[in-house]
Tab-separated table of C-alpha atoms and ligand atoms in Angstrom:
chain	number	residue	atom	x	y	z
A	1	UNK	CA	7.899	3.825	-35.270
A	2	UNK	CA	6.707	2.458	-38.602
A	3	UNK	CA	4.188	3.843	-41.088
A	4	UNK	CA	0.656	2.393	-41.011
A	5	UNK	CA	-2.588	3.995	-40.097
A	6	UNK	CA	-4.912	3.165	-37.263
A	7	UNK	CA	-8.535	4.253	-37.542
A	8	UNK	CA	-8.289	6.587	-34.577
A	9	UNK	CA	-7.711	10.309	-34.799
A	10	UNK	CA	-5.303	11.253	-31.993
A	11	UNK	CA	-6.657	14.807	-31.799
A	12	UNK	CA	-10.170	13.561	-31.123
A	13	UNK	CA	-8.902	11.229	-28.439
A	14	UNK	CA	-6.823	13.928	-26.755
A	15	UNK	CA	-9.819	16.229	-26.827
A	16	UNK	CA	-12.082	13.583	-25.262
A	17	UNK	CA	-9.513	12.882	-22.545
A	18	UNK	CA	-9.179	16.592	-21.784
A	19	UNK	CA	-12.936	17.321	-21.913
A	20	UNK	CA	-14.039	14.401	-19.795
A	21	UNK	CA	-11.326	14.484	-17.156
A	22	UNK	CA	-9.112	11.586	-18.216
A	23	UNK	CA	-5.838	13.416	-18.850
A	24	UNK	CA	-4.742	17.074	-18.599
A	25	UNK	CA	-1.487	18.757	-19.626
A	26	UNK	CA	0.690	19.148	-16.525
A	27	UNK	CA	0.630	22.612	-14.885
A	28	UNK	CA	-1.851	23.709	-17.524
A	29	UNK	CA	-2.599	27.104	-15.982
A	30	UNK	CA	1.062	27.991	-16.572
A	31	UNK	CA	0.982	26.837	-20.168
A	32	UNK	CA	1.881	23.189	-19.475
A	33	UNK	CA	5.224	21.412	-19.157
A	34	UNK	CA	6.419	19.550	-22.212
A	35	UNK	CA	5.712	15.793	-22.119
A	36	UNK	CA	4.326	15.778	-18.595
A	37	UNK	CA	0.682	14.878	-18.046
A	38	UNK	CA	-1.762	14.814	-15.135
A	39	UNK	CA	-4.309	12.033	-14.880
A	40	UNK	CA	-7.719	13.416	-13.898
A	41	UNK	CA	-10.555	11.700	-11.991
A	42	UNK	CA	-11.205	9.153	-14.745
A	43	UNK	CA	-7.577	8.746	-15.826
A	44	UNK	CA	-6.485	7.847	-12.339
A	45	UNK	CA	-9.097	5.076	-12.185
A	46	UNK	CA	-8.094	3.797	-15.623
A	47	UNK	CA	-4.438	3.622	-14.644
A	48	UNK	CA	-5.264	1.976	-11.332
A	49	UNK	CA	-7.355	-0.660	-13.116
A	50	UNK	CA	-4.524	-1.382	-15.566
A	51	UNK	CA	-1.992	-1.736	-12.759
A	52	UNK	CA	-4.366	-3.915	-10.707
A	53	UNK	CA	-5.016	-6.174	-13.719
A	54	UNK	CA	-1.269	-6.544	-14.317
A	55	UNK	CA	-0.565	-7.250	-10.641
A	56	UNK	CA	-3.372	-9.807	-10.482
A	57	UNK	CA	-2.045	-11.607	-13.548
A	58	UNK	CA	1.662	-11.595	-12.753
A	59	UNK	CA	1.790	-11.673	-8.923
A	60	UNK	CA	-1.502	-12.617	-7.278
A	61	UNK	CA	-2.298	-15.540	-9.552
A	62	UNK	CA	1.208	-17.029	-9.678
A	63	UNK	CA	3.305	-19.016	-7.223
A	64	UNK	CA	6.567	-18.006	-8.856
A	65	UNK	CA	6.418	-14.232	-8.486
A	66	UNK	CA	6.784	-11.732	-5.660
A	67	UNK	CA	6.349	-7.970	-5.589
A	68	UNK	CA	8.703	-5.121	-4.744
A	69	UNK	CA	8.524	-1.358	-4.345
A	70	UNK	CA	12.087	-0.027	-4.455
A	71	UNK	CA	12.961	3.624	-4.003
A	72	UNK	CA	13.301	5.924	-6.993
A	73	UNK	CA	16.615	7.343	-5.809
A	74	UNK	CA	19.351	4.704	-5.761
A	75	UNK	CA	23.045	4.568	-5.025
A	76	UNK	CA	24.852	6.272	-7.956
A	77	UNK	CA	27.020	3.174	-8.477
A	78	UNK	CA	23.897	1.343	-9.636
A	79	UNK	CA	23.951	3.431	-12.824
A	80	UNK	CA	27.652	2.815	-13.362
A	81	UNK	CA	27.130	-0.924	-13.075
A	82	UNK	CA	24.057	-0.937	-15.299
A	83	UNK	CA	25.765	1.027	-18.052
A	84	UNK	CA	23.293	3.916	-17.882
A	85	UNK	CA	25.937	6.519	-17.016
A	86	UNK	CA	28.009	5.543	-20.033
A	87	UNK	CA	25.486	4.457	-22.531
A	88	UNK	CA	21.957	5.677	-21.796
A	89	UNK	CA	22.009	8.446	-24.321
A	90	UNK	CA	20.473	9.553	-27.573
A	91	UNK	CA	22.387	11.280	-30.388
A	92	UNK	CA	21.190	14.883	-30.378
A	93	UNK	CA	21.453	17.449	-33.175
A	94	UNK	CA	20.406	21.088	-33.129
A	95	UNK	CA	19.146	23.215	-36.014
A	96	UNK	CA	21.463	26.158	-36.589
A	97	UNK	CA	18.543	28.335	-37.740
A	98	UNK	CA	15.531	27.605	-35.522
A	99	UNK	CA	17.489	25.901	-32.691
A	100	UNK	CA	15.047	23.016	-32.360
A	101	UNK	CA	16.692	19.786	-31.226
A	102	UNK	CA	16.179	16.363	-32.774
A	103	UNK	CA	17.286	12.757	-32.328
A	104	UNK	CA	19.582	12.226	-35.303
A	105	UNK	CA	18.711	8.511	-35.463
A	106	UNK	CA	15.063	9.412	-36.104
A	107	UNK	CA	15.679	11.905	-38.941
A	108	UNK	CA	15.023	10.995	-42.574
A	109	UNK	CA	17.815	13.289	-43.882
A	110	UNK	CA	20.380	15.790	-42.572
A	111	UNK	CA	18.068	18.837	-42.654
A	112	UNK	CA	15.897	20.263	-39.880
A	113	UNK	CA	12.363	18.762	-40.247
A	114	UNK	CA	10.861	22.066	-39.059
A	115	UNK	CA	12.586	24.687	-41.241
A	116	UNK	CA	14.988	22.752	-43.474
A	117	UNK	CA	17.957	24.431	-41.763
A	118	UNK	CA	21.444	22.989	-41.331
A	119	UNK	CA	22.017	20.723	-38.326
A	120	UNK	CA	24.939	20.528	-35.887
A	121	UNK	CA	27.059	17.372	-35.534
A	122	UNK	CA	25.345	14.834	-33.246
A	123	UNK	CA	26.403	14.773	-29.618
A	124	UNK	CA	25.362	12.204	-27.081
A	125	UNK	CA	22.812	13.367	-24.564
A	126	UNK	CA	22.301	11.344	-21.378
A	127	UNK	CA	18.624	10.815	-20.668
A	128	UNK	CA	18.904	10.566	-16.885
A	129	UNK	CA	17.710	13.443	-14.700
A	130	UNK	CA	20.433	14.457	-12.260
A	131	UNK	CA	19.806	15.861	-8.812
A	132	UNK	CA	21.546	16.027	-5.404
A	133	UNK	CA	21.014	14.439	-2.001
A	134	UNK	CA	21.508	16.749	0.974
A	135	UNK	CA	22.180	20.467	1.042
A	136	UNK	CA	25.472	20.578	-0.884
A	137	UNK	CA	25.297	20.434	-4.643
A	138	UNK	CA	28.644	18.837	-5.482
A	139	UNK	CA	29.729	15.782	-7.443
A	140	UNK	CA	29.799	13.639	-4.290
A	141	UNK	CA	26.081	14.164	-3.713
A	142	UNK	CA	24.846	13.511	-7.265
A	143	UNK	CA	21.977	11.046	-7.624
A	144	UNK	CA	19.666	10.255	-10.527
A	145	UNK	CA	15.943	9.817	-10.907
A	146	UNK	CA	15.715	6.203	-12.048
A	147	UNK	CA	15.168	5.840	-15.804
A	148	UNK	CA	13.698	2.329	-15.292
A	149	UNK	CA	12.437	0.335	-12.334
A	150	UNK	CA	14.457	-2.761	-13.260
A	151	UNK	CA	17.616	-1.981	-11.289
A	152	UNK	CA	15.701	-2.006	-7.985
A	153	UNK	CA	14.913	-5.645	-8.618
A	154	UNK	CA	18.454	-6.681	-9.556
A	155	UNK	CA	19.994	-5.097	-6.454
A	156	UNK	CA	17.369	-6.764	-4.229
A	157	UNK	CA	17.891	-10.225	-5.730
A	158	UNK	CA	19.672	-11.518	-2.652
A	159	UNK	CA	17.216	-9.929	-0.210
A	160	UNK	CA	14.317	-11.587	-1.998
A	161	UNK	CA	16.099	-14.914	-2.227
A	162	UNK	CA	16.910	-14.930	1.497
A	163	UNK	CA	13.561	-13.713	2.763
A	164	UNK	CA	11.146	-15.613	0.520
A	165	UNK	CA	13.126	-18.837	0.051
A	166	UNK	CA	12.011	-18.884	-3.606
A	167	UNK	CA	13.727	-21.419	-5.855
A	168	UNK	CA	14.459	-20.914	-9.553
A	169	UNK	CA	12.605	-20.130	-11.702
A	170	UNK	CA	10.987	-17.160	-9.972
A	171	UNK	CA	10.376	-13.514	-10.677
A	172	UNK	CA	10.156	-10.106	-9.058
A	173	UNK	CA	7.485	-7.673	-10.218
A	174	UNK	CA	7.398	-3.957	-9.688
A	175	UNK	CA	5.268	-0.996	-10.706
A	176	UNK	CA	6.686	2.493	-10.329
A	177	UNK	CA	7.634	5.847	-11.766
A	178	UNK	CA	10.567	6.249	-14.110
A	179	UNK	CA	12.039	9.432	-15.564
A	180	UNK	CA	13.773	10.102	-18.880
A	181	UNK	CA	14.800	13.452	-20.232
A	182	UNK	CA	13.571	12.418	-23.680
A	183	UNK	CA	14.837	14.387	-26.670
A	184	UNK	CA	11.885	13.783	-28.955
A	185	UNK	CA	8.568	14.065	-27.263
A	186	UNK	CA	4.969	14.318	-28.338
A	187	UNK	CA	2.272	11.856	-29.366
A	188	UNK	CA	0.345	12.546	-26.173
A	189	UNK	CA	1.210	10.100	-23.368
A	190	UNK	CA	3.202	7.789	-25.680
A	191	UNK	CA	6.501	9.407	-24.748
A	192	UNK	CA	6.598	11.268	-21.442
A	193	UNK	CA	9.472	12.555	-19.352
A	194	UNK	CA	7.843	11.110	-16.241
A	195	UNK	CA	5.995	7.822	-16.674
A	196	UNK	CA	5.147	4.558	-14.965
A	197	UNK	CA	6.521	1.138	-15.731
A	198	UNK	CA	5.308	-2.364	-14.900
A	199	UNK	CA	8.371	-4.587	-15.003
A	200	UNK	CA	9.146	-8.224	-14.308
A	201	UNK	CA	12.611	-9.645	-13.765
A	202	UNK	CA	12.267	-13.408	-14.092
A	203	UNK	CA	15.279	-15.420	-12.889
A	204	UNK	CA	15.884	-18.772	-14.562
A	205	UNK	CA	18.554	-21.444	-14.852
A	206	UNK	CA	20.913	-20.831	-17.784
A	207	UNK	CA	19.912	-23.206	-20.556
A	208	UNK	CA	16.197	-22.792	-19.811
A	209	UNK	CA	16.242	-19.105	-20.781
A	210	UNK	CA	15.082	-19.533	-24.382
A	211	UNK	CA	12.051	-21.541	-23.269
A	212	UNK	CA	11.117	-18.935	-20.621
A	213	UNK	CA	11.700	-16.085	-23.017
A	214	UNK	CA	9.219	-17.604	-25.505
A	215	UNK	CA	6.792	-18.264	-22.662
A	216	UNK	CA	6.799	-14.639	-21.519
A	217	UNK	CA	6.411	-13.222	-25.038
A	218	UNK	CA	3.291	-15.346	-25.455
A	219	UNK	CA	1.987	-14.622	-21.968
A	220	UNK	CA	2.342	-10.856	-22.262
A	221	UNK	CA	0.690	-10.748	-25.665
A	222	UNK	CA	-2.266	-12.683	-24.232
A	223	UNK	CA	-2.521	-10.201	-21.346
A	224	UNK	CA	-3.215	-7.252	-23.656
A	225	UNK	CA	-5.848	-9.277	-25.464
A	226	UNK	CA	-7.457	-10.241	-22.152
A	227	UNK	CA	-8.099	-6.529	-21.601
A	228	UNK	CA	-9.920	-6.280	-24.902
A	229	UNK	CA	-7.083	-4.961	-27.082
A	230	UNK	CA	-7.732	-6.236	-30.604
A	231	UNK	CA	-5.359	-8.884	-31.922
A	232	UNK	CA	-5.019	-7.169	-35.307
A	233	UNK	CA	-3.638	-4.063	-33.587
A	234	UNK	CA	-0.857	-6.006	-31.856
A	235	UNK	CA	2.317	-7.235	-33.513
A	236	UNK	CA	5.576	-8.800	-32.377
A	237	UNK	CA	8.829	-7.352	-33.681
A	238	UNK	CA	12.145	-9.068	-33.131
A	239	UNK	CA	15.206	-6.869	-32.610
A	240	UNK	CA	17.921	-7.371	-35.191
A	241	UNK	CA	21.458	-8.236	-34.018
A	242	UNK	CA	22.561	-4.640	-34.720
A	243	UNK	CA	19.883	-3.013	-32.585
A	244	UNK	CA	20.062	-5.389	-29.599
A	245	UNK	CA	20.942	-3.510	-26.386
A	246	UNK	CA	24.394	-4.277	-24.953
A	247	UNK	CA	22.888	-6.498	-22.250
A	248	UNK	CA	20.405	-8.412	-24.417
A	249	UNK	CA	20.738	-11.834	-26.022
A	250	UNK	CA	17.330	-11.649	-27.641
A	251	UNK	CA	14.562	-9.071	-27.598
A	252	UNK	CA	11.022	-8.719	-28.891
A	253	UNK	CA	8.840	-5.640	-28.843
A	254	UNK	CA	5.109	-5.961	-28.551
A	255	UNK	CA	4.020	-3.201	-30.929
A	256	UNK	CA	0.623	-1.550	-31.101
A	257	UNK	CA	-0.926	0.229	-34.061
A	258	UNK	CA	-1.121	3.730	-32.530
A	259	UNK	CA	-2.573	6.644	-34.567
A	260	UNK	CA	0.994	7.611	-35.578
A	261	UNK	CA	1.891	4.049	-36.676
A	262	UNK	CA	3.197	0.809	-35.172
A	263	UNK	CA	5.235	1.545	-32.048
A	264	UNK	CA	6.523	-0.201	-28.924
A	265	UNK	CA	4.098	-1.005	-26.159
A	266	UNK	CA	6.309	-3.424	-24.240
A	267	UNK	CA	9.820	-4.820	-24.602
A	268	UNK	CA	10.730	-8.397	-23.621
A	269	UNK	CA	14.442	-9.126	-23.326
A	270	UNK	CA	16.629	-12.069	-22.471
A	271	UNK	CA	19.280	-10.246	-20.427
A	272	UNK	CA	21.415	-13.313	-19.733
A	273	UNK	CA	23.537	-12.947	-16.565
A	274	UNK	CA	24.595	-9.368	-17.400
A	275	UNK	CA	22.870	-7.597	-14.516
A	276	UNK	CA	23.823	-9.886	-11.636
A	277	UNK	CA	27.408	-10.131	-12.880
A	278	UNK	CA	27.708	-6.351	-13.172
A	279	UNK	CA	26.210	-5.644	-9.746
A	280	UNK	CA	28.379	-8.326	-8.153
A	281	UNK	CA	31.433	-6.670	-9.722
A	282	UNK	CA	30.552	-3.119	-8.681
A	283	UNK	CA	29.233	-3.925	-5.180
A	284	UNK	CA	31.809	-6.574	-4.298
A	285	UNK	CA	28.967	-8.878	-3.170
A	286	UNK	CA	28.418	-12.420	-4.382
A	287	UNK	CA	25.165	-12.487	-6.274
A	288	UNK	CA	24.471	-16.075	-7.160
A	289	UNK	CA	22.209	-19.014	-6.447
A	290	UNK	CA	22.931	-22.442	-4.978
A	291	UNK	CA	21.471	-25.121	-7.206
A	292	UNK	CA	20.411	-28.064	-4.979
A	293	UNK	CA	20.350	-30.461	-7.908
A	294	UNK	CA	23.817	-29.879	-9.324
A	295	UNK	CA	25.290	-28.697	-5.971
A	296	UNK	CA	26.771	-25.734	-7.763
A	297	UNK	CA	26.595	-21.977	-7.443
A	298	UNK	CA	25.168	-20.431	-10.592
A	299	UNK	CA	24.340	-16.948	-11.821
A	300	UNK	CA	20.728	-16.998	-13.033
A	301	UNK	CA	19.726	-15.595	-16.392
A	302	UNK	CA	17.043	-12.948	-16.477
A	303	UNK	CA	14.007	-12.597	-18.718
A	304	UNK	CA	12.562	-9.093	-18.560
A	305	UNK	CA	9.059	-8.185	-19.757
A	306	UNK	CA	8.974	-4.397	-19.418
A	307	UNK	CA	5.726	-2.535	-20.015
A	308	UNK	CA	4.599	1.067	-19.682
A	309	UNK	CA	1.417	1.983	-17.826
A	310	UNK	CA	0.940	5.159	-19.865
A	311	UNK	CA	1.464	3.438	-23.214
A	312	UNK	CA	-0.922	0.660	-22.175
A	313	UNK	CA	-3.483	3.318	-21.227
A	314	UNK	CA	-3.018	4.991	-24.620
A	315	UNK	CA	-3.327	1.693	-26.511
A	316	UNK	CA	-6.469	0.783	-24.563
A	317	UNK	CA	-8.037	4.196	-25.195
A	318	UNK	CA	-7.176	4.065	-28.923
A	319	UNK	CA	-8.564	0.563	-29.206
A	320	UNK	CA	-11.769	1.496	-27.397
A	321	UNK	CA	-12.550	4.758	-29.223
A	322	UNK	CA	-15.470	4.596	-31.609
A	323	UNK	CA	-18.205	6.735	-33.164
A	324	UNK	CA	-21.663	5.518	-34.188
A	325	UNK	CA	-25.316	6.488	-34.322
A	326	UNK	CA	-27.442	5.774	-31.260
A	327	UNK	CA	-31.174	6.575	-31.214
A	328	UNK	CA	-30.721	8.610	-34.380
A	329	UNK	CA	-27.905	10.757	-32.976
A	330	UNK	CA	-24.145	10.524	-33.440
A	331	UNK	CA	-22.214	9.466	-30.367
A	332	UNK	CA	-18.560	9.005	-29.456
A	333	UNK	CA	-17.938	6.077	-27.164
A	334	UNK	CA	-15.225	4.060	-25.504
A	335	UNK	CA	-15.739	0.286	-25.694
A	336	UNK	CA	-13.651	-0.200	-22.567
A	337	UNK	CA	-13.424	-3.697	-21.107
A	338	UNK	CA	-15.398	-3.689	-17.816
A	339	UNK	CA	-12.219	-4.563	-15.863
A	340	UNK	CA	-10.592	-1.384	-17.123
A	341	UNK	CA	-13.529	1.046	-17.284
A	342	UNK	CA	-13.118	3.816	-14.653
A	343	UNK	CA	-16.836	3.803	-13.805
A	344	UNK	CA	-18.595	0.447	-13.954
A	345	UNK	CA	-22.177	1.573	-13.418
A	346	UNK	CA	-24.086	4.861	-13.583
A	347	UNK	CA	-27.337	5.265	-11.675
A	348	UNK	CA	-29.696	7.564	-13.553
A	349	UNK	CA	-33.126	8.508	-12.167
A	350	UNK	CA	-35.409	9.126	-15.148
A	351	UNK	CA	-36.513	12.470	-13.732
A	352	UNK	CA	-35.428	14.870	-11.011
A	353	UNK	CA	-38.856	14.624	-9.352
A	354	UNK	CA	-38.661	14.222	-5.598
A	355	UNK	CA	-40.576	10.947	-5.644
A	356	UNK	CA	-37.724	9.113	-7.431
A	357	UNK	CA	-34.959	10.444	-5.197
A	358	UNK	CA	-35.127	8.064	-2.172
A	359	UNK	CA	-35.163	4.853	-4.230
A	360	UNK	CA	-32.484	6.153	-6.629
A	361	UNK	CA	-30.180	7.068	-3.757
A	362	UNK	CA	-30.798	3.712	-2.101
A	363	UNK	CA	-29.782	1.861	-5.269
A	364	UNK	CA	-26.738	4.126	-5.711
A	365	UNK	CA	-25.592	3.554	-2.106
A	366	UNK	CA	-25.859	-0.200	-2.536
A	367	UNK	CA	-23.923	-0.332	-5.802
A	368	UNK	CA	-21.103	2.017	-4.786
A	369	UNK	CA	-20.164	-0.436	-2.018
A	370	UNK	CA	-19.074	-2.788	-4.805
A	371	UNK	CA	-17.896	-0.638	-7.737
A	372	UNK	CA	-16.989	2.857	-8.823
A	373	UNK	CA	-20.511	4.104	-9.462
A	374	UNK	CA	-21.717	7.428	-10.829
A	375	UNK	CA	-24.971	9.194	-9.969
A	376	UNK	CA	-26.351	11.673	-12.466
A	377	UNK	CA	-29.774	13.315	-12.509
A	378	UNK	CA	-29.034	16.446	-14.562
A	379	UNK	CA	-30.242	16.887	-18.164
A	380	UNK	CA	-32.243	14.554	-20.401
A	381	UNK	CA	-31.777	10.808	-20.085
A	382	UNK	CA	-30.444	10.648	-23.662
A	383	UNK	CA	-27.673	13.135	-22.912
A	384	UNK	CA	-26.785	11.350	-19.715
A	385	UNK	CA	-26.530	8.025	-21.553
A	386	UNK	CA	-24.236	9.620	-24.135
A	387	UNK	CA	-22.061	11.146	-21.458
A	388	UNK	CA	-21.565	7.711	-19.869
A	389	UNK	CA	-20.926	6.122	-23.297
A	390	UNK	CA	-18.228	8.674	-24.018
A	391	UNK	CA	-16.339	7.881	-20.815
A	392	UNK	CA	-16.752	4.129	-21.346
A	393	UNK	CA	-19.195	3.172	-18.557
A	394	UNK	CA	-20.426	-0.319	-19.528
A	395	UNK	CA	-23.798	-0.188	-17.745
A	396	UNK	CA	-26.412	2.412	-16.832
A	397	UNK	CA	-29.180	1.660	-14.351
A	398	UNK	CA	-32.345	3.726	-14.819
A	399	UNK	CA	-34.943	4.227	-12.126
A	400	UNK	CA	-38.365	5.318	-13.378
A	401	UNK	CA	-41.818	5.857	-11.889
A	402	UNK	CA	-42.784	2.228	-12.476
A	403	UNK	CA	-39.814	1.214	-10.345
A	404	UNK	CA	-41.641	2.619	-7.316
A	405	UNK	CA	-44.463	0.145	-7.961
A	406	UNK	CA	-42.809	-2.992	-9.310
A	407	UNK	CA	-39.413	-2.623	-7.559
A	408	UNK	CA	-37.616	-3.208	-10.852
A	409	UNK	CA	-35.051	-1.093	-12.697
A	410	UNK	CA	-33.619	-1.025	-16.222
A	411	UNK	CA	-30.051	-1.970	-17.092
A	412	UNK	CA	-28.838	-0.481	-20.374
A	413	UNK	CA	-25.732	-1.780	-22.079
A	414	UNK	CA	-23.287	0.713	-23.620
A	415	UNK	CA	-22.181	-1.316	-26.643
A	416	UNK	CA	-25.398	-2.953	-27.856
A	417	UNK	CA	-27.832	-0.351	-26.433
A	418	UNK	CA	-30.007	-3.268	-25.303
A	419	UNK	CA	-32.011	-2.938	-22.138
A	420	UNK	CA	-33.365	-5.417	-19.612
A	421	UNK	CA	-35.601	-4.939	-16.625
A	422	UNK	CA	-34.485	-6.614	-13.412
A	423	UNK	CA	-35.768	-6.797	-9.830
A	424	UNK	CA	-33.828	-4.445	-7.523
A	425	UNK	CA	-33.248	-7.398	-5.179
A	426	UNK	CA	-31.103	-9.114	-7.767
A	427	UNK	CA	-29.525	-5.999	-9.330
A	428	UNK	CA	-26.148	-6.396	-7.636
A	429	UNK	CA	-25.769	-10.047	-8.596
A	430	UNK	CA	-26.986	-9.406	-12.117
A	431	UNK	CA	-24.515	-6.572	-12.618
A	432	UNK	CA	-21.697	-8.697	-11.219
A	433	UNK	CA	-22.348	-11.463	-13.731
A	434	UNK	CA	-22.687	-8.944	-16.579
A	435	UNK	CA	-19.415	-7.267	-15.534
A	436	UNK	CA	-17.826	-10.726	-15.489
A	437	UNK	CA	-18.867	-11.140	-19.125
A	438	UNK	CA	-22.314	-12.749	-19.141
A	439	UNK	CA	-24.521	-11.660	-22.047
A	440	UNK	CA	-27.021	-8.926	-21.250
A	441	UNK	CA	-29.984	-11.049	-22.260
A	442	UNK	CA	-29.375	-13.776	-19.716
A	443	UNK	CA	-32.221	-12.643	-17.505
A	444	UNK	CA	-32.335	-12.956	-13.740
A	445	UNK	CA	-35.443	-14.545	-12.243
A	446	UNK	CA	-38.364	-12.144	-12.652
A	447	UNK	CA	-36.518	-10.030	-15.236
A	448	UNK	CA	-37.701	-9.229	-18.760
A	449	UNK	CA	-36.409	-7.811	-22.012
A	450	UNK	CA	-37.191	-4.124	-21.928
A	451	UNK	CA	-35.973	-2.698	-25.196
A	452	UNK	CA	-33.998	-4.001	-28.167
A	453	UNK	CA	-31.052	-1.829	-29.192
B	1	ATP	P1	11.427	3.777	-26.964
B	1	ATP	O1	12.271	3.022	-27.985
B	1	ATP	O2	10.015	4.015	-27.406
B	1	ATP	O3	12.101	4.973	-26.401
B	1	ATP	P2	12.494	2.013	-25.053
B	1	ATP	O4	12.847	0.830	-25.885
B	1	ATP	O5	13.552	2.970	-24.647
B	1	ATP	O6	11.274	2.798	-25.726
B	1	ATP	P3	12.286	0.494	-22.692
B	1	ATP	O7	13.518	1.024	-22.113
B	1	ATP	O8	12.269	-0.899	-23.257
B	1	ATP	O9	11.724	1.509	-23.770
B	1	ATP	O10	11.131	0.641	-21.611
B	1	ATP	C1	10.123	-0.323	-21.418
B	1	ATP	C2	8.745	0.266	-21.585
B	1	ATP	O11	8.602	1.467	-20.817
B	1	ATP	C3	8.415	0.706	-23.016
B	1	ATP	O12	7.986	-0.393	-23.777
B	1	ATP	C4	7.327	1.713	-22.795
B	1	ATP	O13	6.065	1.073	-22.611
B	1	ATP	C5	7.734	2.357	-21.494
B	1	ATP	N1	8.413	3.632	-21.769
B	1	ATP	C6	9.723	3.809	-22.029
B	1	ATP	N2	10.014	5.105	-22.224
B	1	ATP	C7	8.840	5.773	-22.076
B	1	ATP	C8	8.460	7.146	-22.144
B	1	ATP	N3	9.362	8.097	-22.372
B	1	ATP	N4	7.164	7.464	-21.937
B	1	ATP	C9	6.231	6.507	-21.685
B	1	ATP	N5	6.537	5.208	-21.601
B	1	ATP	C10	7.812	4.828	-21.790
């Protein structure tokens, strides 16, 4: 993590997420569990939208990628072959006075950052959670909660090759939970002990790896921007020779300017043939690929773009958070990209009067067939608008008494506060084009500008 300041106050963001039902501390009624978080009604939609957008971009819209959902528990030999049993550890020191533990590689000096006390010698601490399969808790039944999803894809290389008949270059994509018993925690959902990853293992012919590595760095950077993350808050950082992981030939981090400074959002590594060679050695199976052109068996190289769902969610929330003045009052809002926003449209009858109810419900029923739609008739219209702004809903649809006569409703845009009046008949189509990015003032037939923001 490097020093630099983003404009967002993490405390305000955490408070918004808690207050509005995005993210809660895990087991909160028992005082929480360190670095574990529960995604509430809005958080779950946000995460689902992120995962769907990733899947659409890397699987659905490509010919050279297939999906996988491997189990979290894997054969223990997997972690021997991968090097995790030996090497997946952080150097841990403990303060002799206050007994807090720290990662020694993250400390500025050899004193406890909390109380200035003396620290113990570092000892290596394996980050994998250990558990047992079956009723007997002995060494023979030890298994681990996977610390990354990647290994599931390496060990299924042959299965995928045989069942899909894919030819190089091709990739396997997977989204799933991973677990790390992290030593240093904190910074909200940036570093959790249970989190979700979105990983690609892209198999290529040796010699073409550099080209594919560069391609994926570019492609992944573009993906974050396509979800509205600002370019100036994204930065590439190349790993130095000294910090390269044992398996990596080259590695770039995509860093984001989080409130605590620049930090990793995604890692992209050229893993060479390390993984297939290791798993072939430990399993005794031949894991290679017959190249029709050269008539040779080769071991593909692997390019791995590895992203975190939780860190992406945090980056998107940080990037979207804003405060301004709307109609003379301060408001907090999330400028979420429509693809990512948990609720796309809110239907708001101007008043609770009975006469507006049937039409309002009719509109709501129609829209919820297409998108996550909210219905809210409590409190003043101004407060309801602000509530939707704060959770990032891009559009509000207001039904008023005139709507009963002219069969038109008002669409109000979160970011610009502009409003247009559109016939109910064309509301669905109009919203679809606005959600797809069309400017608010492109009016449907029969529509009119209602109010300038
Ligand atoms: P860090 O250096 O921050 O610990 P890492 O380099 O160990 O991260 P990788 O092993 O490259 O992370 O994992 C790939 C991605 O998985 C990261 O870029 C991040 O988005 C996500 N990730 C890793 N560890 C965590 C965690 N503890 N909590 C949330 N996301 C994580």
